[in-house]
Structure formats: C-alpha cells, structure tokens
Tab-separated table of C-alpha atoms in Angstrom:
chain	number	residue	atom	x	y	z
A	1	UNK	CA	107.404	197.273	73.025
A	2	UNK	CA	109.629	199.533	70.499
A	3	UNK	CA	113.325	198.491	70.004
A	4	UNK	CA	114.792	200.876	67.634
A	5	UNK	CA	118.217	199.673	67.089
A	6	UNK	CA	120.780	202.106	65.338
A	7	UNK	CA	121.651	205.667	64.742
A	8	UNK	CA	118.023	207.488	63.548
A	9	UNK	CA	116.401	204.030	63.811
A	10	UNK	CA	112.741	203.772	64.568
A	11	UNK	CA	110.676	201.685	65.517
A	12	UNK	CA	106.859	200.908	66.865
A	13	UNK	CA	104.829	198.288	68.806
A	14	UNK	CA	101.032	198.078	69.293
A	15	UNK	CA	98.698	196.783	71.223
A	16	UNK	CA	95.702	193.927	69.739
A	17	UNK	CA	92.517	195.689	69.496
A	18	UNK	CA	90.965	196.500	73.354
A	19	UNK	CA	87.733	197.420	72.398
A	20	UNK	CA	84.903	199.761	70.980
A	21	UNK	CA	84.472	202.038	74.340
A	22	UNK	CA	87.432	201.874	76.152
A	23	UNK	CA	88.832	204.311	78.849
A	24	UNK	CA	92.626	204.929	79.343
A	25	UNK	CA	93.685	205.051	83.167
A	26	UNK	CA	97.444	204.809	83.050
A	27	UNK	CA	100.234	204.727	80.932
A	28	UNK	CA	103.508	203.229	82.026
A	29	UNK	CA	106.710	203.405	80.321
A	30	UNK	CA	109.963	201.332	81.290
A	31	UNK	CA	113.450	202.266	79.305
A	32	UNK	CA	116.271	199.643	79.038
A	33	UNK	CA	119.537	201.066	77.542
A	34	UNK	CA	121.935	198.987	76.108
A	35	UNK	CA	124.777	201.821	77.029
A	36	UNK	CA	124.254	204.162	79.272
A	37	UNK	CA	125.486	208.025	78.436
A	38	UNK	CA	123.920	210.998	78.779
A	39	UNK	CA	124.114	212.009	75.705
A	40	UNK	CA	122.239	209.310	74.404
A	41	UNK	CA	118.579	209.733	73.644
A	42	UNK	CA	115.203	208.381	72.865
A	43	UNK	CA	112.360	210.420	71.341
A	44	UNK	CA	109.234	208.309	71.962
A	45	UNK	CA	105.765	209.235	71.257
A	46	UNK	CA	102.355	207.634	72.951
A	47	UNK	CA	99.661	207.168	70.323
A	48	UNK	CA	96.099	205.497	69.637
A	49	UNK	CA	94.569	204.551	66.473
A	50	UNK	CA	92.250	202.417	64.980
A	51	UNK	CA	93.949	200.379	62.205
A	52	UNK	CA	97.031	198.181	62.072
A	53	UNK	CA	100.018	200.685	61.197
A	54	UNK	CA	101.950	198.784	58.685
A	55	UNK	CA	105.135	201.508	59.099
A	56	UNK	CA	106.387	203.585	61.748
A	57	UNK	CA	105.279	206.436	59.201
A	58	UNK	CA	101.959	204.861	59.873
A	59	UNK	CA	102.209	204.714	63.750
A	60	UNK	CA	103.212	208.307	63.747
A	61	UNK	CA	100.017	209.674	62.127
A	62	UNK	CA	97.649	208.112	64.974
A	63	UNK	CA	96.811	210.597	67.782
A	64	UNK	CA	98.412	211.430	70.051
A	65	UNK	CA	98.158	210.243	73.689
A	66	UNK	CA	100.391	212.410	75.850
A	67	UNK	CA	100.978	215.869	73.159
A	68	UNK	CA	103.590	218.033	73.735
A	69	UNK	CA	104.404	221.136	71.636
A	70	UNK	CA	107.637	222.324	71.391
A	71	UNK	CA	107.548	226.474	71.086
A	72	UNK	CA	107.688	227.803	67.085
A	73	UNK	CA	108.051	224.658	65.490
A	74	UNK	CA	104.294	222.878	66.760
A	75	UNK	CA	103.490	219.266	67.492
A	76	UNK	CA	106.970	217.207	68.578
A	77	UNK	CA	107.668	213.930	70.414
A	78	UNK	CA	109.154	213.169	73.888
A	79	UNK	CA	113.171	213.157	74.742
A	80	UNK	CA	114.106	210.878	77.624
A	81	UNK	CA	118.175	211.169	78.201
A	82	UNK	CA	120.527	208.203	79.635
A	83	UNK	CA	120.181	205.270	81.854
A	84	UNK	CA	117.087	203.056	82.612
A	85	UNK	CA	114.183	205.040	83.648
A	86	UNK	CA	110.415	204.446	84.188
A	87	UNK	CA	107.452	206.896	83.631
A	88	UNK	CA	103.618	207.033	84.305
A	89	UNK	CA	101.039	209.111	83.431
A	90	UNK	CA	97.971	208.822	84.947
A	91	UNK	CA	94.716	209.544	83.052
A	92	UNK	CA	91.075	209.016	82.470
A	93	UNK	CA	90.600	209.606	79.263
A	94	UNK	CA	87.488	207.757	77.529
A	95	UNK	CA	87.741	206.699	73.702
A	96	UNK	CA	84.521	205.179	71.398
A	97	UNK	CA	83.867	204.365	68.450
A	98	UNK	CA	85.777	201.799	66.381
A	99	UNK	CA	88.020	198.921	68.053
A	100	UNK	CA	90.856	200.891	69.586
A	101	UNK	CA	94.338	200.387	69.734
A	102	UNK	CA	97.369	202.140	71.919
A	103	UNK	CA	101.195	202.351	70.460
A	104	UNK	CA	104.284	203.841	70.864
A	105	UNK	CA	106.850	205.018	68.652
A	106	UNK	CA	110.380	205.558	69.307
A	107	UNK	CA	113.416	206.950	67.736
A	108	UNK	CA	117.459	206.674	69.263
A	109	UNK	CA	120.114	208.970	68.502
A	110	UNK	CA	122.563	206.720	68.842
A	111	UNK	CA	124.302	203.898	67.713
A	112	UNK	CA	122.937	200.759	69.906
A	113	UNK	CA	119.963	199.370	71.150
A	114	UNK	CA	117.137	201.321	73.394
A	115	UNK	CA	114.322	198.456	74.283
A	116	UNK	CA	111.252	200.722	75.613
A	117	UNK	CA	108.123	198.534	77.036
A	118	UNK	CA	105.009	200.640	77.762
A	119	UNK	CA	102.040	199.317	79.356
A	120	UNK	CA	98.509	200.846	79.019
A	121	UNK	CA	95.779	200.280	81.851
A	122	UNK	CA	92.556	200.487	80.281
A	123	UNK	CA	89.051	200.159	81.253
A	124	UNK	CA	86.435	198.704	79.130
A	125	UNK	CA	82.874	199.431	78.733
C-alpha cells in the first residue's frame, strides 16, 4: 500500500521477499480518494527489486513492472484521474535470481490523501 498524503507527496510500499524464482501473473491495483475531483491525480509506478528501498528515491530506481514511455521525454510513470478506481494487468512474466520483491510508488497532485493498495499474484518455483 502507498498513501502519499499532500501536494507532491510520495510515497512507497513493498512487498516481504516472495522468493528466488518467482513468476508474476497479475497485478491489481485499488484507488481510494479522500476527495473526489477530476482534476486530482495520482502518478503511480509498478516496480520489482531486490533490496529493501529505504526512500521513495530508492523505490523509484527498481524496474519497472508495467513501463510506459511518454513521447520525447522517455521513461515516465502512470496518471490515474478522480474517484475510486481499480486496475489489473494480467501477466506471466518469470523473474530469478535473488529473493524478489514487488512495489509501488505513488505521487498526488493534490492537497489530501490518495490510499492506493496493489496486490501482486505470483507464482513460485
């Protein structure tokens, strides 16, 4: 879960370590707005890593789940505009190596609270 709270604020959550060969299936996000307006915003980012982020600067740098690339500028992060909303990708995406870890990262525009819960389903082995 990320609850950034304030204008520009930012913040991350992460999952505990799910293992060494893991493979992602699904991603669902779930937004929860304290105010609803559509000019309001989010920018959220899906990311995996191997370590435990100690900032959102941190959280940022891990790679990226779900890129998008927004035209002349490169690499950029999600928007999702006004009210509560829900989102899933599915996937099957296979990660190994080190004990992996999934995250988000999110960022409101506004001045209030924007409580984002994601949920990762995962297959191990």
């Amino acid at each position: 879960m990320a609850a950034p709270m304030g204008l520009g604020a930012i913040d991350y959550g992460y999952t505990i370590v799910v293992g060494q060969n893991v493979r992602l299936l699904s991603i669902r996000l779930w937004f929860f707005p304290t105010d609803v307006d559509i000019t309001k915003q989010v920018g959220f980012k899906i990311v995996t890593g191997t370590t435990v982020p100690p900032t959102a600067a941190a959280i940022w740098e891990w790679d990226n789940v779900l890129p998008i690339t927004k035209n002349g500028i490169g690499p950029d992060r999600w928007y999702r505009y006004h009210g509560l909303d829900k989102y899933k990708w599915t996937m099957n995406r296979l990660y190994t190596g080190q004990g992996r870890r999934f995250g988000i990262w999110a960022q409101v525009n506004w001045d209030g609270v924007e409580n984002v819960h994601a949920s990762f389903e995962i297959m191990e082995g």
